Structures are given as C-alpha cells and as structure tokens.
mmCIF file of C-alpha atoms in Angstrom:
data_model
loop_
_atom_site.group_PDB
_atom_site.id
_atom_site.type_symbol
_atom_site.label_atom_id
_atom_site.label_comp_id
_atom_site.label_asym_id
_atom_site.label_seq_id
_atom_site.Cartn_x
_atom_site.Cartn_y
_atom_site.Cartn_z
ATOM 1 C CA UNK A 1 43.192 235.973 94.956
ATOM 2 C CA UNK A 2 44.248 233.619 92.362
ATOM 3 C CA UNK A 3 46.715 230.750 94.024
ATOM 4 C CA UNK A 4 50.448 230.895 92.563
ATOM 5 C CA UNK A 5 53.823 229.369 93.521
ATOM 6 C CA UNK A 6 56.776 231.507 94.279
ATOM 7 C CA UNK A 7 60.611 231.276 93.430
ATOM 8 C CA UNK A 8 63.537 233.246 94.212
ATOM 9 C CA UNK A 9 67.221 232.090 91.869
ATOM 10 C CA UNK A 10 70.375 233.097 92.790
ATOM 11 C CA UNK A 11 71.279 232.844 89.051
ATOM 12 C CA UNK A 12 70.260 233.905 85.819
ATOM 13 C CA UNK A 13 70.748 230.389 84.457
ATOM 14 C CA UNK A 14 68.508 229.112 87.496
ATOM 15 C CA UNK A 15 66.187 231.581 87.227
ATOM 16 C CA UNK A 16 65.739 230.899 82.973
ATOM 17 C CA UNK A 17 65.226 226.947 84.334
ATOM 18 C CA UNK A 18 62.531 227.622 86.693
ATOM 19 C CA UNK A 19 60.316 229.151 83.623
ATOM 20 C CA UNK A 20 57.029 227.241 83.006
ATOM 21 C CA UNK A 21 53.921 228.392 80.706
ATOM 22 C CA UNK A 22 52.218 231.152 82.496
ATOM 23 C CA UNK A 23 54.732 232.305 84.612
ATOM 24 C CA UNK A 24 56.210 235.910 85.226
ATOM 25 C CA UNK A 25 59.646 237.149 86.464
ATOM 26 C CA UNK A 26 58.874 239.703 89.237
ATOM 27 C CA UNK A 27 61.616 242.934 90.399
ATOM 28 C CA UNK A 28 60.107 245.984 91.358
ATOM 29 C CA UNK A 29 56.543 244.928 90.793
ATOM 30 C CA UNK A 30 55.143 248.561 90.126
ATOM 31 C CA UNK A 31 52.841 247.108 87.131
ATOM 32 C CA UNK A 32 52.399 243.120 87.616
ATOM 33 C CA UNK A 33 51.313 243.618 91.104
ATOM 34 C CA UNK A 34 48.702 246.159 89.583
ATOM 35 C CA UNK A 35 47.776 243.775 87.010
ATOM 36 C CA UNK A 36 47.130 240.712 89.231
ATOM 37 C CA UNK A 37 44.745 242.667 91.962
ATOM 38 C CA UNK A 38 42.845 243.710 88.817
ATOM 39 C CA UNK A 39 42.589 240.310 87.600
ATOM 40 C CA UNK A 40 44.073 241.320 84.467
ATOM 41 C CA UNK A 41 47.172 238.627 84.547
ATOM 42 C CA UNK A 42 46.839 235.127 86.429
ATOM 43 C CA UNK A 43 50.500 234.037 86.821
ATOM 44 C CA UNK A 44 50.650 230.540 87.928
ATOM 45 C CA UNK A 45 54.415 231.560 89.461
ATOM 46 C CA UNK A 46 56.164 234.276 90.205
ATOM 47 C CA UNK A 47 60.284 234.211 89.255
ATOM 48 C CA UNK A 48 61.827 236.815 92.016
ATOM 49 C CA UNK A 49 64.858 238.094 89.840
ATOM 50 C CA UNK A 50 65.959 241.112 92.642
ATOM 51 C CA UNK A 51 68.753 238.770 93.550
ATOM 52 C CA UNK A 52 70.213 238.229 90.443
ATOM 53 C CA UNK A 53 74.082 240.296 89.626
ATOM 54 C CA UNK A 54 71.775 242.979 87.001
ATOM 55 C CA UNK A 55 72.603 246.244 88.983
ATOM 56 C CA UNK A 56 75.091 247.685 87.693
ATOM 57 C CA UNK A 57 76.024 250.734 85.554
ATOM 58 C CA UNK A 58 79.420 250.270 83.161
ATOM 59 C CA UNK A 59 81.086 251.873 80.394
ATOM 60 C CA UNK A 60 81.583 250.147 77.405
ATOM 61 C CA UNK A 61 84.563 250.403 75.449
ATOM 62 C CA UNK A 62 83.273 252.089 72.924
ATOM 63 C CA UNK A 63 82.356 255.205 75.520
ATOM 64 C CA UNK A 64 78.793 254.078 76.182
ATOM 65 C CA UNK A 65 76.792 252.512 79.146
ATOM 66 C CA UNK A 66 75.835 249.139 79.982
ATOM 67 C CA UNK A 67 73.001 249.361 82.366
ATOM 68 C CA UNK A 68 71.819 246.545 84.475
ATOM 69 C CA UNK A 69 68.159 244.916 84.045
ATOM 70 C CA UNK A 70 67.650 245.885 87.732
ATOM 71 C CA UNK A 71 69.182 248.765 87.966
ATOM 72 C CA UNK A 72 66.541 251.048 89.466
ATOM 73 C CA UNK A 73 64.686 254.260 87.706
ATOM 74 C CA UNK A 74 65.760 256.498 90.798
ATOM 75 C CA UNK A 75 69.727 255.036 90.086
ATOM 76 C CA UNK A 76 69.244 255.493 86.796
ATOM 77 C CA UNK A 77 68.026 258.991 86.269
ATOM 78 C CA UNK A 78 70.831 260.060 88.814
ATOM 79 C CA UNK A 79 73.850 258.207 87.801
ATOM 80 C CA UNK A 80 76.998 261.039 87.186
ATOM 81 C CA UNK A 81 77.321 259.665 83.585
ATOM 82 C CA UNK A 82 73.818 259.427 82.644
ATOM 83 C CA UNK A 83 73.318 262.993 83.665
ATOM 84 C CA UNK A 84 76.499 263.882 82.239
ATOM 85 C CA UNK A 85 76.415 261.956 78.792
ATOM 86 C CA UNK A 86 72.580 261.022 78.003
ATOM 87 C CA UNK A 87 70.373 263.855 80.056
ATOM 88 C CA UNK A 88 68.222 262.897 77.334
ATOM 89 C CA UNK A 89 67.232 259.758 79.536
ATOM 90 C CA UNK A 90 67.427 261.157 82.604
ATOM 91 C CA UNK A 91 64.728 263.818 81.613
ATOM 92 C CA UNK A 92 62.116 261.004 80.677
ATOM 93 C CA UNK A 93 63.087 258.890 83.495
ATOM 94 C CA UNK A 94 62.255 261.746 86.194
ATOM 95 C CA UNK A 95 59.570 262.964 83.828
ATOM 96 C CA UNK A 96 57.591 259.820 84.992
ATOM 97 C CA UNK A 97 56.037 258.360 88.092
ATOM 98 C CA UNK A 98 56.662 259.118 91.455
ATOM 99 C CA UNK A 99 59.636 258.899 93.211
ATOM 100 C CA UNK A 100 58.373 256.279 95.653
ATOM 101 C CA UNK A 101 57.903 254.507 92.333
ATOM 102 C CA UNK A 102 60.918 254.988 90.297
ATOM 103 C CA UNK A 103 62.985 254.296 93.849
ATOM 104 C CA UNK A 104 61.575 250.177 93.410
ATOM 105 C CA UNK A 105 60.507 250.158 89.393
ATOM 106 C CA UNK A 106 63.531 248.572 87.042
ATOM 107 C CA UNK A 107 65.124 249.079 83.953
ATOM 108 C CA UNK A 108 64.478 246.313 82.378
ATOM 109 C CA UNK A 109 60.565 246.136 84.030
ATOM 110 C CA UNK A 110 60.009 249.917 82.544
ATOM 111 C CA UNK A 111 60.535 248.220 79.033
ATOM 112 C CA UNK A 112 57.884 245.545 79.620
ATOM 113 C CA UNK A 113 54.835 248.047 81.189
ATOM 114 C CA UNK A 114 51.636 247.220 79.672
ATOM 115 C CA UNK A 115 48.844 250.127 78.661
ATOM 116 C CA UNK A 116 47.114 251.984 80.447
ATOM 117 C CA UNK A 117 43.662 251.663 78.554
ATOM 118 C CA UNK A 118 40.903 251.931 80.415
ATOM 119 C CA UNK A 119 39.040 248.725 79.023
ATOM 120 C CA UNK A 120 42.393 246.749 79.100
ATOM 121 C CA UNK A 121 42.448 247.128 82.852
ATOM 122 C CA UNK A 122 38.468 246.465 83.502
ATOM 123 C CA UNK A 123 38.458 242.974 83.232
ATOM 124 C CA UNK A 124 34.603 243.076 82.862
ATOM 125 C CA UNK A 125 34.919 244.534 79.433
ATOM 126 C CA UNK A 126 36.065 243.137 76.010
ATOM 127 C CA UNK A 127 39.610 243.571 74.910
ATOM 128 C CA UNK A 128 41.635 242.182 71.945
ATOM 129 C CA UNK A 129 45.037 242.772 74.234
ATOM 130 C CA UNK A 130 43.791 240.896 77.011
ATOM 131 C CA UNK A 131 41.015 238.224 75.342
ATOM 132 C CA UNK A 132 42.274 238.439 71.778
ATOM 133 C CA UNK A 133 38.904 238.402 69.486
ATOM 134 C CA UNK A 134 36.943 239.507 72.266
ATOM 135 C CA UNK A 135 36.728 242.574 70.436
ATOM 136 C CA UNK A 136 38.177 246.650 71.124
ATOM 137 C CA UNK A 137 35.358 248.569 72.758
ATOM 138 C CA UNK A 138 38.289 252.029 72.690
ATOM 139 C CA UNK A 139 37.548 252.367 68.952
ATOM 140 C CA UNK A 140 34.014 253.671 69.848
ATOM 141 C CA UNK A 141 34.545 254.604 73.245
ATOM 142 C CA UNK A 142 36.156 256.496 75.694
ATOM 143 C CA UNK A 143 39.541 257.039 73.816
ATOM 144 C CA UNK A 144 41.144 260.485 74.669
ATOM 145 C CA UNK A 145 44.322 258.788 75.810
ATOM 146 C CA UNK A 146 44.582 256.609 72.470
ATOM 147 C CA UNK A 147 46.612 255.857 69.601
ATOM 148 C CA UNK A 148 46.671 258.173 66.711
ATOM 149 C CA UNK A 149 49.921 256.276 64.812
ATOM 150 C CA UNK A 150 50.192 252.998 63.733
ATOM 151 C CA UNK A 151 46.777 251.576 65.418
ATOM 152 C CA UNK A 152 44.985 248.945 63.855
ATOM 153 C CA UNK A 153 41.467 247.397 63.613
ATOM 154 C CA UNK A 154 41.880 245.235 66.839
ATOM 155 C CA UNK A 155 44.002 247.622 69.394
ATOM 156 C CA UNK A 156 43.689 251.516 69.602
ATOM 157 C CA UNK A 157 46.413 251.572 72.765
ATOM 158 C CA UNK A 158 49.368 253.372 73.568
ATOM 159 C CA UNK A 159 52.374 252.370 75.228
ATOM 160 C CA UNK A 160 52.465 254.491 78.426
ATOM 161 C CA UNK A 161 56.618 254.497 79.364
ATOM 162 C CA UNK A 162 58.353 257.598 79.445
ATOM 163 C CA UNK A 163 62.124 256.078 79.865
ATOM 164 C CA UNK A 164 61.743 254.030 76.548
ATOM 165 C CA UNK A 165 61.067 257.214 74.670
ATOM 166 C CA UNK A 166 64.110 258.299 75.147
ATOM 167 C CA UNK A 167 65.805 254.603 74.577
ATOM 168 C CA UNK A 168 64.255 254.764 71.213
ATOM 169 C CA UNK A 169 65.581 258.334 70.099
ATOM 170 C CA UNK A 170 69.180 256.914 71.727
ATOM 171 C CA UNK A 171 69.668 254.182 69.422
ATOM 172 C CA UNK A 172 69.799 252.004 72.824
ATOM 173 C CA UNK A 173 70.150 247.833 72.649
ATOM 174 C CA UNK A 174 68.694 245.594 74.626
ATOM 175 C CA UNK A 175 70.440 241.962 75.900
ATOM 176 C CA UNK A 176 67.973 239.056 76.712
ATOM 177 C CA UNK A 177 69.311 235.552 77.625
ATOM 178 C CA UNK A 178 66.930 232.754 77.355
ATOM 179 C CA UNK A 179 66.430 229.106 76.880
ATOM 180 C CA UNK A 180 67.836 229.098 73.251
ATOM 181 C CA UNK A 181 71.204 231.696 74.789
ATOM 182 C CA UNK A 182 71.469 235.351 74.187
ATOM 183 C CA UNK A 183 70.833 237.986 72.007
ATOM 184 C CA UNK A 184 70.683 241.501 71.350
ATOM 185 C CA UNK A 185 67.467 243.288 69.879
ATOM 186 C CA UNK A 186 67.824 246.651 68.364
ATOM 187 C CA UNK A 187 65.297 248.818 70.832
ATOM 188 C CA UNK A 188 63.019 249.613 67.616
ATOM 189 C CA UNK A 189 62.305 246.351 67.165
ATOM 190 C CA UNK A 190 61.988 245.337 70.934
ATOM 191 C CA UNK A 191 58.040 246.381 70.649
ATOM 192 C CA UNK A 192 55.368 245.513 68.477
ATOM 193 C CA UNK A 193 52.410 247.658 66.449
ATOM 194 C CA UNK A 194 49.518 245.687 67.539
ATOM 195 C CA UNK A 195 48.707 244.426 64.183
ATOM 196 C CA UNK A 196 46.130 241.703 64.500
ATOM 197 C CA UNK A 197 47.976 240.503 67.842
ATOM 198 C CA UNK A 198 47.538 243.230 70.467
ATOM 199 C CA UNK A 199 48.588 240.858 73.060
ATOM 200 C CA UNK A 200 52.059 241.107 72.094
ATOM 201 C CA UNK A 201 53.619 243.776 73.281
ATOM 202 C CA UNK A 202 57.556 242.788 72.541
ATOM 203 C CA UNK A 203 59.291 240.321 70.354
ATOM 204 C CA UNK A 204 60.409 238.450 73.937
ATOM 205 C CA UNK A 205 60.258 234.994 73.392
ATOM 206 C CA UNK A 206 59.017 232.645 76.508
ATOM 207 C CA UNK A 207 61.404 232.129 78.987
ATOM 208 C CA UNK A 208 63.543 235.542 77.937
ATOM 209 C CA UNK A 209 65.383 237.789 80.342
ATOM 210 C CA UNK A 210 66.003 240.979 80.201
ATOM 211 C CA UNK A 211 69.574 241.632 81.190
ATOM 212 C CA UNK A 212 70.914 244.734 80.243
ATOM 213 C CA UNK A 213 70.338 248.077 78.469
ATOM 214 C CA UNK A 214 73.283 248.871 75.866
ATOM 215 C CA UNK A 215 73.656 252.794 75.182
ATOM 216 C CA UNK A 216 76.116 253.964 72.635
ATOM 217 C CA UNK A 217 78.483 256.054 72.648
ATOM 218 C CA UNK A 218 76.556 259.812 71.197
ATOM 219 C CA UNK A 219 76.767 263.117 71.103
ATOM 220 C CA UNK A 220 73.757 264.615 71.812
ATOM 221 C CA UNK A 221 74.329 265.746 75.180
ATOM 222 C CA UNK A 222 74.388 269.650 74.702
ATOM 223 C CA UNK A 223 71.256 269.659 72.819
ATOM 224 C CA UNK A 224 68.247 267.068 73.888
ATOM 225 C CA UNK A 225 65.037 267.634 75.548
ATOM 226 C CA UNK A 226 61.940 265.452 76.743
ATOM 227 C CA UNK A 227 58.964 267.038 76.470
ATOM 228 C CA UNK A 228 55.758 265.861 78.389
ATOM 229 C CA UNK A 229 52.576 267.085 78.219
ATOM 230 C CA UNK A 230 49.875 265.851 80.502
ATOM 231 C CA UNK A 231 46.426 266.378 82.390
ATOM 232 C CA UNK A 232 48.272 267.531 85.706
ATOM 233 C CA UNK A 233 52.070 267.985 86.466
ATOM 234 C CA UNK A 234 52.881 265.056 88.295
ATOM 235 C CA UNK A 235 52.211 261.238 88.362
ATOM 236 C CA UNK A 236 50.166 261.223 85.135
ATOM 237 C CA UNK A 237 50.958 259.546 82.019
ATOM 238 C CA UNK A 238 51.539 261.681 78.606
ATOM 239 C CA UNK A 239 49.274 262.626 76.341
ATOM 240 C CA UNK A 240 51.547 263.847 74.084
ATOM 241 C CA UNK A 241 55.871 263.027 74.798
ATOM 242 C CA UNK A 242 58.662 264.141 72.674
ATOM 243 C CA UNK A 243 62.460 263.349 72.899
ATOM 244 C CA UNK A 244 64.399 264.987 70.603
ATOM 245 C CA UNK A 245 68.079 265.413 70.470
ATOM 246 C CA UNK A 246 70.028 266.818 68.270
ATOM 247 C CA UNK A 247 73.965 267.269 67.378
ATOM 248 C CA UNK A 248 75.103 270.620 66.035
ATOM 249 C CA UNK A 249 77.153 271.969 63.615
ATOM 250 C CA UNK A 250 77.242 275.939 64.047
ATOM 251 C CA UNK A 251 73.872 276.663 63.555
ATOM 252 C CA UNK A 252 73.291 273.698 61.493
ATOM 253 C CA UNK A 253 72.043 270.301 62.454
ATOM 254 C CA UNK A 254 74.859 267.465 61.666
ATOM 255 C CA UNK A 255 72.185 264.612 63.026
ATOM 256 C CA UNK A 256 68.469 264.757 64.693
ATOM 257 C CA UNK A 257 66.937 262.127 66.742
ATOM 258 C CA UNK A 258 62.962 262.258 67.594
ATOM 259 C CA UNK A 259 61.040 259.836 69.231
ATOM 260 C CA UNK A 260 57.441 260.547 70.650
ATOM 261 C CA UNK A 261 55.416 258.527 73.423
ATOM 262 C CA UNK A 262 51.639 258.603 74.085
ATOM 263 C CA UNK A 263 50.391 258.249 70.602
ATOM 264 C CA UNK A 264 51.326 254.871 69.697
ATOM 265 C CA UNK A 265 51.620 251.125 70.622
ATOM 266 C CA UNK A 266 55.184 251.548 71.103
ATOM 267 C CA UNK A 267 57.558 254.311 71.253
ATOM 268 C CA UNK A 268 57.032 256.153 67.804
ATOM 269 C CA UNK A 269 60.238 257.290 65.492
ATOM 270 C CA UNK A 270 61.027 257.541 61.751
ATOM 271 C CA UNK A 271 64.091 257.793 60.087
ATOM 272 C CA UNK A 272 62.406 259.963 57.402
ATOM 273 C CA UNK A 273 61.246 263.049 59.604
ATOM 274 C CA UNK A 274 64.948 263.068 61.000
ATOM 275 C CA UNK A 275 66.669 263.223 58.138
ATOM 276 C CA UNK A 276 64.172 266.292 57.267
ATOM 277 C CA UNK A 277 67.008 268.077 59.994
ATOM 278 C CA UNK A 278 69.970 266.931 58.659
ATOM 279 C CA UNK A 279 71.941 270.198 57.143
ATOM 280 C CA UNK A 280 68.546 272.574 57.980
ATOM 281 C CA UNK A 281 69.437 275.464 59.786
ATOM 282 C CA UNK A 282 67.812 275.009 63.088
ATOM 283 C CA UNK A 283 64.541 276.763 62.963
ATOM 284 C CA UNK A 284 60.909 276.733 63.068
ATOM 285 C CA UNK A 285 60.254 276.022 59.308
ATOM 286 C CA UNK A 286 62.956 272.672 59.677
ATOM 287 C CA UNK A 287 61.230 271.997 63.049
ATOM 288 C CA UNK A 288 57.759 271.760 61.420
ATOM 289 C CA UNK A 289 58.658 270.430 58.156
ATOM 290 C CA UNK A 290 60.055 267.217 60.368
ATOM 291 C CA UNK A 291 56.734 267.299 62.822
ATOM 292 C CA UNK A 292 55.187 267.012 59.612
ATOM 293 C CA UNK A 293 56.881 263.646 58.204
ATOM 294 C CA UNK A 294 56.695 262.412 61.736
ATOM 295 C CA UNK A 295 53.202 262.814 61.838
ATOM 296 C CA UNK A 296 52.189 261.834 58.468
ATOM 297 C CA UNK A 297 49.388 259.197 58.451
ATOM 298 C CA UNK A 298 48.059 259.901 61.999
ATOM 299 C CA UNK A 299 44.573 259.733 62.488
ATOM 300 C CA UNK A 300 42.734 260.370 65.489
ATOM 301 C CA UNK A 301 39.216 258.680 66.741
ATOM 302 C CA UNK A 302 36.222 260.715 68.739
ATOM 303 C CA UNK A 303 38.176 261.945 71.836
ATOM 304 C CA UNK A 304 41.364 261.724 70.749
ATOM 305 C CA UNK A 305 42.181 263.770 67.259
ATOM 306 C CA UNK A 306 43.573 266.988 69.531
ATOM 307 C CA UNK A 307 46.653 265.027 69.661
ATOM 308 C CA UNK A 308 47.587 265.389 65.888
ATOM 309 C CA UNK A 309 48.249 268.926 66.704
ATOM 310 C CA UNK A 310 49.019 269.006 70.202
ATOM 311 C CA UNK A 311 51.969 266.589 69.116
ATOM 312 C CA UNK A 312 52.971 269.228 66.041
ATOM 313 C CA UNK A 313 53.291 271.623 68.263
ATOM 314 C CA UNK A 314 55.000 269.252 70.752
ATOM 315 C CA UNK A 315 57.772 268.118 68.121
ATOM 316 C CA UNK A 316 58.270 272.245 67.146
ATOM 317 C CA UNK A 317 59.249 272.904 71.057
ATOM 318 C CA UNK A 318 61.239 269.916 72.013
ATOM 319 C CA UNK A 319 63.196 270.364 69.048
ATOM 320 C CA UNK A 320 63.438 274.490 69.834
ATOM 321 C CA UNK A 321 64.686 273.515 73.440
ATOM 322 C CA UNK A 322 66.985 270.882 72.286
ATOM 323 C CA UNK A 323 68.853 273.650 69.725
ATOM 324 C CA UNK A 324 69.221 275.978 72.330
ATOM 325 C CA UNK A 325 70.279 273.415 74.963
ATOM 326 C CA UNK A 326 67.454 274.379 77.186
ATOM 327 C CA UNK A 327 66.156 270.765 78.114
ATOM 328 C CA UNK A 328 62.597 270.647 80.146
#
C-alpha cells in the first residue's frame, strides 16, 4: 500500500485549494480505487468531493438539464426527465456496469474512467499511457478489445464508458471550475486521441473540477437507441456501442446524431456521416451509406479487425431501431 493523506472540503472553493501535484479528487471510487490496488496510480492525497452541493438534477431555461458532478449513475438513468426527454442516456447509462456500481459511480467520475487495456492495468508491462515512452506492447499483442479509429503509433486503447457515448451524440457540455475560474468545454473536445501523449485522457487542466453536465434542450426523444454489443450480457464492456438518435420528419430524417464507443480513445462521432441522414428517407441504403463515412479510415490490428464490420452492422441497427422508435 502506497502511504497518502486524506481530505474531505465542505466547498468547492476549499476543495480546488487543497489540490497539490499528484493528487486525485475521490466520489464514488468505482475506478481510482481499482487503479491504486493495481498499482497503476500513486496519489499522494485523496480530495473526498461526496460532500460538496453537485447532486442535483435542474432544468435549464432553455428546456434542458443541468446535472450535478455527483449525481449518481443509478439517479441518473432513472430521473422522470431523463427518461422522459433524453432515453438516449438513460439506455447507455443502464447499458453499463452493475447496479451495485452505478448506485455509488458519478457523473462527473464516468467522464474521467481510464481504459480497460490489459497492459495498461499490469503494471509489470510497458505502456505509453501509464510510463509514456515505455513503449505499447497492444500493437503486437493481445488486442481484441482495441482501437480501430483514430489510434496512433504510441496508444492502441479505447475509452471503455458507455454514458459518455451518449453525451457525445447529445451535444452535452461540461462545467469545470478550477484554479484559473470556470469554464465550459464542448463534450467533443473534453477527450483526447492519444496522439503522441496517451497519458492524457481529457483536456482537464490540474486542479479542475468537474461540476456539472449541461444537456440541451433536443428532440430526439421518439427516435434514439444505444446499442451494445459485448462478450456476455451483463457487466462487460463493449466491443462495439452505438448511440444514434435521430429527429423525424414523416419518413424523412430532419437531423441524425451517431456516436460509437469501444473503438476509439474517446467517444467516436463525425459530423460528416450525420449529415449523410439529413433529408434521406430512413432506410437501409441511408443507414449504410452513413456507417460508411463513420467508419472511413478504420483499421484494425491482429485480434481486433472484426470490429470494422461488426460496428457497420452495429451503426445499420441502432439507426433502424432509432427510426422506428424501438430503443434497445
């Protein structure tokens, strides 16, 4: 057990002060914990944020949510309007986990989990992510459950949250306050390709907090679907994940939203393959056509080039069940 001091603020102000080099803030704990027992983080403190005033769920007055950094995946996935107006997120949200898990895992935690690549969490192995220039043994390895978008030479890994999938396809916002004040970071640029720094997983400066989720106001709720495939049904990460929403017009698509999870280093979505939908009839030849442009450039690696298809084919039935209003 590696030695580390412990702090619990009353305030986000107080907790932002207490923030030293090498230090973590701490709420649910359902990845940290897992990364300190395998020695793959060494926090020299631990910032309890659980009593800080982040729990709640508001309307904004534009007609969307404002969802608390600790607001918990269970609360979440449950809330009336969630359900009601963005079933798109409560889909991914129940879609992963377990529900011992999602009942202590946050909102604003979900958006910082780290991969689950094998030689990431073996600490006896090389890994850019976790020793950058140590090297990425996944490239020639065991890498079924890698990147096939948007990898690069020194990180092959995916990012493993389901919720964030469908925060990407929803436009949402995110609010951090930090040493230098606040600011809001559009949710496709909250995470990083790995690039030549893998270690990075978010454009988080030190000492930032998440505070809130921002969802606007949409109208994708009659038509959106998350789509998860996986190696068993339950408490398994995805292979392949597609959220796709979409906002009708007869039998016409007015707007398309599709983001995709598993198959890159952050939650994957292009402009260009939705506006591929916009004014298609809503069929199989517009559904593949876009699978297409989302897809264009992946590549796969030894273990791992099933997923070019499997996520075609993914993209074609999330997008069927979305037009029909039949969400997974």
């Amino acid at each position: 057990m590696n030695p580390f001091s412990y702090a619990r603020p009353r305030g986000i102000d107080e907790a932002i002060g207490l923030f030293r080099p090498n230090s973590r803030y701490i709420a649910g704990g359902t990845n940290l914990l897992d990364l300190m027992k395998e020695n793959v983080t060494r926090p020299e403190q631990l910032i309890d944020i659980t009593r800080l005033p982040l729990s709640d769920i508001e309307e904004t007055p534009d007609g969307g949510l404002r969802i608390g950094a600790l607001v918990s995946n269970s609360d979440l996935a449950w809330h009336p309007l969630v359900q009601q107006r963005y079933p798109l997120l409560s889909q991914a949200i129940l879609a992963g986990a377990s529900p011992q898990l999602r009942n202590m895992a946050s909102t604003g935690g979900n958006l910082l989990q780290r991969t689950r690549c094998y030689y990431f969490y073996d600490s006896t192995t090389p890994c850019n992510k976790r020793e950058p220039g140590s090297g990425c043994p996944a490239r020639d390895g065991l890498n079924r459950i890698h990147a096939i978008l948007g990898h690069s030479d020194a990180c092959i890994a995916v990012h493993p949250s389901d919720m964030c999938v469908a925060l990407a396809a929803l436009e949402a916002v995110v609010h951090v306050q930090g040493p230098q004040g606040e600011r809001r970071i559009d949710f496709a640029d909250f995470h990083r390709l790995p690039g030549d720094t893998p270690e990075r997983d978010n454009t988080l400066s030190d000492g930032e907090l998440i505070t809130a989720v921002e969802l606007p106001a949409q109208n994708f709720s009659a038509h959106s679907s998350y789509l998860k495939l996986r190696d068993r049904a339950s408490y398994a990460f995805a292979l392949v994940s597609v959220a796709a929403a979409l906002e009708m017009a007869g039998d016409r698509i007015a707007n398309a939203r599709i983001a995709m999870g598993g198959v890159a280093h952050k939650p994957w979505r292009t402009r260009e393959a939705e506006a591929v939908l916009v004014g298609k009839t809503a069929d199989e030849a517009a559904f593949t056509a876009a699978a297409d442009s989302l897809l264009h450039g992946a590549s796969g690696f030894e273990h791992n080039a099933f997923k070019i298809e499997l996520g075609r084919r993914a993209i074609v039935r999330a997008l069927t069940d979305a037009a029909k209003g039949a969400a997974q």
